[in-house]
Amino acid sequence: IIDQQPPLIIDVGCAEGYYAVGLALRLRRATVWARDMDEAAQEKCRELAEVNGVAGRVKVGGELTHADFDICRAQHTVVICDIEGGEADLMDPEKAKGLRRADILIEVHETGSETSLLDTLEDRFAQTHTAQRLHRDVATSSLPDWMEGLSDMDRLIALWEWRAIPTPWLWLTAKHR
């Protein structure tokens, strides 16, 4: 994402702003739309942007609609979506036609139904995007050196997101911008 230098990042489900503010810091010319339904999360994101000196480029708001993605038609946009299961409804290029031109990173929260949401999303974007599945790994190599002295269980807990099932990411690269 950073190598592409997109002028617009849309972070759907921004929470406290980890991705929104982090990308604003790395992409000095980009505008970041940080969207979250939770007002407390919006406030935390605003505070994080302010503390990091990027509040002028991180535009915090609430609900994002299918029509809001029309902006992706006008400029190179990267969409990051982590909305805890809501991606099944929002990430639909038939309803949100602007998504057809954006590069999209989606954390996929399987529902446990017979149909895989990962397969469904990949199928929806097959005509317009190249898909890459990114499966999570418990990689202890990212832990700080001081954690070497902890038990295996403590190190595992430090990396665990407290999810009952895996949440892979789907990276969709637009074939045409």
mmCIF file of C-alpha atoms in Angstrom:
data_model
loop_
_atom_site.group_PDB
_atom_site.id
_atom_site.type_symbol
_atom_site.label_atom_id
_atom_site.label_comp_id
_atom_site.label_asym_id
_atom_site.label_seq_id
_atom_site.Cartn_x
_atom_site.Cartn_y
_atom_site.Cartn_z
ATOM 1 C CA ILE A 1 0.000 0.000 0.000
ATOM 2 C CA ILE A 2 2.776 2.409 0.914
ATOM 3 C CA ASP A 3 4.703 1.709 -2.293
ATOM 4 C CA GLN A 4 1.607 2.574 -4.358
ATOM 5 C CA GLN A 5 1.325 6.071 -2.822
ATOM 6 C CA PRO A 6 -2.476 6.280 -3.250
ATOM 7 C CA PRO A 7 -3.944 9.747 -2.730
ATOM 8 C CA LEU A 8 -6.906 8.324 -0.778
ATOM 9 C CA ILE A 9 -7.186 5.629 1.874
ATOM 10 C CA ILE A 10 -10.612 4.610 3.155
ATOM 11 C CA ASP A 11 -10.393 2.770 6.476
ATOM 12 C CA VAL A 12 -13.777 1.183 7.184
ATOM 13 C CA GLY A 13 -14.004 0.073 10.813
ATOM 14 C CA CYS A 14 -11.107 2.291 11.860
ATOM 15 C CA ALA A 15 -11.541 1.684 15.617
ATOM 16 C CA GLU A 16 -8.967 3.812 17.459
ATOM 17 C CA GLY A 17 -7.132 4.647 14.216
ATOM 18 C CA TYR A 18 -4.200 2.237 14.127
ATOM 19 C CA TYR A 19 -4.281 1.831 10.329
ATOM 20 C CA ALA A 20 -5.739 5.263 9.527
ATOM 21 C CA VAL A 21 -3.164 7.232 11.492
ATOM 22 C CA GLY A 22 -0.305 4.853 10.694
ATOM 23 C CA LEU A 23 -0.925 5.178 6.963
ATOM 24 C CA ALA A 24 -1.323 8.955 7.224
ATOM 25 C CA LEU A 25 2.112 9.063 8.849
ATOM 26 C CA ARG A 26 3.656 6.955 6.074
ATOM 27 C CA LEU A 27 1.749 8.510 3.151
ATOM 28 C CA ARG A 28 2.383 12.224 3.632
ATOM 29 C CA ARG A 29 0.303 13.315 0.616
ATOM 30 C CA ALA A 30 -2.678 11.016 1.211
ATOM 31 C CA THR A 31 -6.041 11.824 2.691
ATOM 32 C CA VAL A 32 -7.444 9.116 4.961
ATOM 33 C CA TRP A 33 -11.135 8.596 5.543
ATOM 34 C CA ALA A 34 -11.423 6.880 8.930
ATOM 35 C CA ARG A 35 -14.929 5.521 9.428
ATOM 36 C CA ASP A 36 -16.443 3.702 12.376
ATOM 37 C CA MET A 37 -20.010 3.347 13.641
ATOM 38 C CA ASP A 38 -18.880 3.617 17.276
ATOM 39 C CA GLU A 39 -18.684 7.241 18.436
ATOM 40 C CA ALA A 40 -16.144 6.389 21.154
ATOM 41 C CA ALA A 41 -13.893 4.825 18.500
ATOM 42 C CA GLN A 42 -14.271 7.939 16.352
ATOM 43 C CA GLU A 43 -13.164 10.136 19.252
ATOM 44 C CA LYS A 44 -10.140 7.920 19.968
ATOM 45 C CA CYS A 45 -9.182 8.038 16.300
ATOM 46 C CA ARG A 46 -9.431 11.848 16.294
ATOM 47 C CA GLU A 47 -7.226 12.012 19.395
ATOM 48 C CA LEU A 48 -4.630 9.660 17.887
ATOM 49 C CA ALA A 49 -4.556 11.689 14.671
ATOM 50 C CA GLU A 50 -4.131 14.917 16.655
ATOM 51 C CA VAL A 51 -1.316 13.536 18.818
ATOM 52 C CA ASN A 52 0.501 12.334 15.699
ATOM 53 C CA GLY A 53 0.091 15.585 13.787
ATOM 54 C CA VAL A 54 -2.068 14.193 10.965
ATOM 55 C CA ALA A 55 -5.516 15.408 12.046
ATOM 56 C CA GLY A 56 -5.761 17.655 8.989
ATOM 57 C CA ARG A 57 -5.573 14.641 6.664
ATOM 58 C CA VAL A 58 -7.461 12.026 8.704
ATOM 59 C CA LYS A 59 -11.168 12.658 8.159
ATOM 60 C CA VAL A 60 -13.039 10.791 10.893
ATOM 61 C CA GLY A 61 -16.706 9.931 10.485
ATOM 62 C CA GLY A 62 -19.427 7.371 10.994
ATOM 63 C CA GLU A 63 -21.321 5.102 8.662
ATOM 64 C CA LEU A 64 -20.086 4.564 5.125
ATOM 65 C CA THR A 65 -22.645 3.755 2.434
ATOM 66 C CA HIS A 66 -22.338 2.010 -0.911
ATOM 67 C CA ALA A 67 -22.665 5.387 -2.650
ATOM 68 C CA ASP A 68 -19.724 6.815 -0.678
ATOM 69 C CA PHE A 69 -17.394 4.492 -2.589
ATOM 70 C CA ASP A 70 -18.135 6.417 -5.808
ATOM 71 C CA ILE A 71 -15.104 8.571 -4.934
ATOM 72 C CA CYS A 72 -12.921 5.580 -5.864
ATOM 73 C CA ARG A 73 -13.825 6.132 -9.516
ATOM 74 C CA ALA A 74 -12.080 9.523 -9.575
ATOM 75 C CA GLN A 75 -8.716 8.600 -8.018
ATOM 76 C CA HIS A 76 -6.566 5.699 -6.974
ATOM 77 C CA THR A 77 -7.965 4.541 -3.652
ATOM 78 C CA VAL A 78 -7.075 1.794 -1.204
ATOM 79 C CA VAL A 79 -9.930 0.536 0.959
ATOM 80 C CA ILE A 80 -9.183 -1.283 4.211
ATOM 81 C CA CYS A 81 -12.207 -3.038 5.658
ATOM 82 C CA ASP A 82 -12.338 -4.586 9.128
ATOM 83 C CA ILE A 83 -15.967 -4.468 10.225
ATOM 84 C CA GLU A 84 -16.408 -7.673 12.189
ATOM 85 C CA GLY A 85 -18.746 -9.499 9.786
ATOM 86 C CA GLY A 86 -20.349 -6.503 8.100
ATOM 87 C CA GLU A 87 -18.097 -6.949 5.072
ATOM 88 C CA ALA A 88 -20.601 -9.417 3.597
ATOM 89 C CA ASP A 89 -23.058 -6.552 3.049
ATOM 90 C CA LEU A 90 -20.811 -3.536 2.445
ATOM 91 C CA MET A 91 -18.192 -5.072 0.150
ATOM 92 C CA ASP A 92 -20.459 -5.632 -2.841
ATOM 93 C CA PRO A 93 -19.335 -4.182 -6.199
ATOM 94 C CA GLU A 94 -22.867 -4.449 -7.584
ATOM 95 C CA LYS A 95 -24.136 -2.048 -4.909
ATOM 96 C CA ALA A 96 -20.916 -0.064 -4.431
ATOM 97 C CA LYS A 97 -19.720 0.325 -8.005
ATOM 98 C CA GLY A 98 -16.787 2.533 -7.018
ATOM 99 C CA LEU A 99 -15.155 -0.493 -5.383
ATOM 100 C CA ARG A 100 -14.499 -1.887 -8.865
ATOM 101 C CA ARG A 101 -11.623 0.606 -9.260
ATOM 102 C CA ALA A 102 -10.162 0.473 -5.737
ATOM 103 C CA ASP A 103 -7.545 -1.826 -4.279
ATOM 104 C CA ILE A 104 -9.173 -3.464 -1.279
ATOM 105 C CA LEU A 105 -7.902 -5.224 1.835
ATOM 106 C CA ILE A 106 -10.656 -7.046 3.745
ATOM 107 C CA GLU A 107 -10.403 -8.920 7.029
ATOM 108 C CA VAL A 108 -12.873 -11.745 6.481
ATOM 109 C CA HIS A 109 -14.982 -12.859 9.435
ATOM 110 C CA GLU A 110 -16.540 -16.183 8.516
ATOM 111 C CA THR A 111 -20.065 -16.655 9.783
ATOM 112 C CA GLY A 112 -20.016 -20.424 10.133
ATOM 113 C CA SER A 113 -22.549 -20.896 7.349
ATOM 114 C CA GLU A 114 -22.081 -23.502 4.629
ATOM 115 C CA THR A 115 -20.974 -20.869 2.140
ATOM 116 C CA SER A 116 -17.493 -19.479 2.722
ATOM 117 C CA LEU A 117 -17.534 -15.688 2.937
ATOM 118 C CA LEU A 118 -13.955 -15.675 1.669
ATOM 119 C CA ASP A 119 -15.093 -17.550 -1.472
ATOM 120 C CA THR A 120 -18.139 -15.282 -1.847
ATOM 121 C CA LEU A 121 -16.088 -12.090 -1.696
ATOM 122 C CA GLU A 122 -13.479 -13.453 -4.065
ATOM 123 C CA ASP A 123 -16.223 -14.435 -6.535
ATOM 124 C CA ARG A 124 -17.874 -11.005 -6.324
ATOM 125 C CA PHE A 125 -14.661 -9.295 -7.398
ATOM 126 C CA ALA A 126 -13.353 -11.946 -9.835
ATOM 127 C CA GLN A 127 -14.113 -9.870 -12.949
ATOM 128 C CA THR A 128 -12.525 -6.662 -11.670
ATOM 129 C CA HIS A 129 -9.757 -7.716 -9.279
ATOM 130 C CA THR A 130 -6.907 -10.120 -8.784
ATOM 131 C CA ALA A 131 -7.325 -11.798 -5.402
ATOM 132 C CA GLN A 132 -4.713 -12.934 -2.936
ATOM 133 C CA ARG A 133 -5.620 -14.713 0.277
ATOM 134 C CA LEU A 134 -3.518 -13.812 3.280
ATOM 135 C CA HIS A 135 -3.776 -16.353 6.056
ATOM 136 C CA ARG A 136 -2.638 -15.522 9.545
ATOM 137 C CA ASP A 137 0.299 -17.156 11.214
ATOM 138 C CA VAL A 138 1.345 -17.124 14.835
ATOM 139 C CA ALA A 139 4.849 -15.794 14.206
ATOM 140 C CA THR A 140 6.794 -15.321 17.401
ATOM 141 C CA SER A 141 9.619 -13.626 15.482
ATOM 142 C CA SER A 142 7.796 -10.294 15.824
ATOM 143 C CA LEU A 143 7.865 -10.389 19.624
ATOM 144 C CA PRO A 144 10.400 -8.243 21.489
ATOM 145 C CA ASP A 145 13.518 -9.962 22.811
ATOM 146 C CA TRP A 146 12.464 -9.613 26.458
ATOM 147 C CA MET A 147 9.564 -12.033 25.814
ATOM 148 C CA GLU A 148 12.014 -14.894 25.188
ATOM 149 C CA GLY A 149 12.043 -15.487 28.942
ATOM 150 C CA LEU A 150 8.268 -16.062 29.061
ATOM 151 C CA SER A 151 6.531 -19.396 28.750
ATOM 152 C CA ASP A 152 5.278 -20.590 25.359
ATOM 153 C CA MET A 153 1.717 -20.065 26.579
ATOM 154 C CA ASP A 154 2.379 -16.437 27.583
ATOM 155 C CA ARG A 155 3.997 -15.715 24.219
ATOM 156 C CA LEU A 156 1.065 -17.302 22.389
ATOM 157 C CA ILE A 157 -1.445 -15.266 24.412
ATOM 158 C CA ALA A 158 0.465 -12.083 23.523
ATOM 159 C CA LEU A 159 -0.191 -12.823 19.834
ATOM 160 C CA TRP A 160 -3.716 -14.220 20.068
ATOM 161 C CA GLU A 161 -6.605 -11.994 18.964
ATOM 162 C CA TRP A 162 -9.126 -13.961 21.025
ATOM 163 C CA ARG A 163 -11.019 -15.271 18.014
ATOM 164 C CA ALA A 164 -12.651 -18.693 17.884
ATOM 165 C CA ILE A 165 -11.996 -19.159 14.160
ATOM 166 C CA PRO A 166 -9.342 -17.809 11.758
ATOM 167 C CA THR A 167 -9.856 -14.383 10.180
ATOM 168 C CA PRO A 168 -7.908 -14.352 6.930
ATOM 169 C CA TRP A 169 -7.409 -11.203 4.883
ATOM 170 C CA LEU A 170 -8.341 -10.877 1.220
ATOM 171 C CA TRP A 171 -6.162 -8.510 -0.846
ATOM 172 C CA LEU A 172 -7.973 -7.431 -4.013
ATOM 173 C CA THR A 173 -5.938 -5.558 -6.609
ATOM 174 C CA ALA A 174 -8.013 -3.717 -9.217
ATOM 175 C CA LYS A 175 -7.317 -4.883 -12.778
ATOM 176 C CA HIS A 176 -8.254 -1.411 -14.124
ATOM 177 C CA ARG A 177 -8.157 1.931 -12.366
#
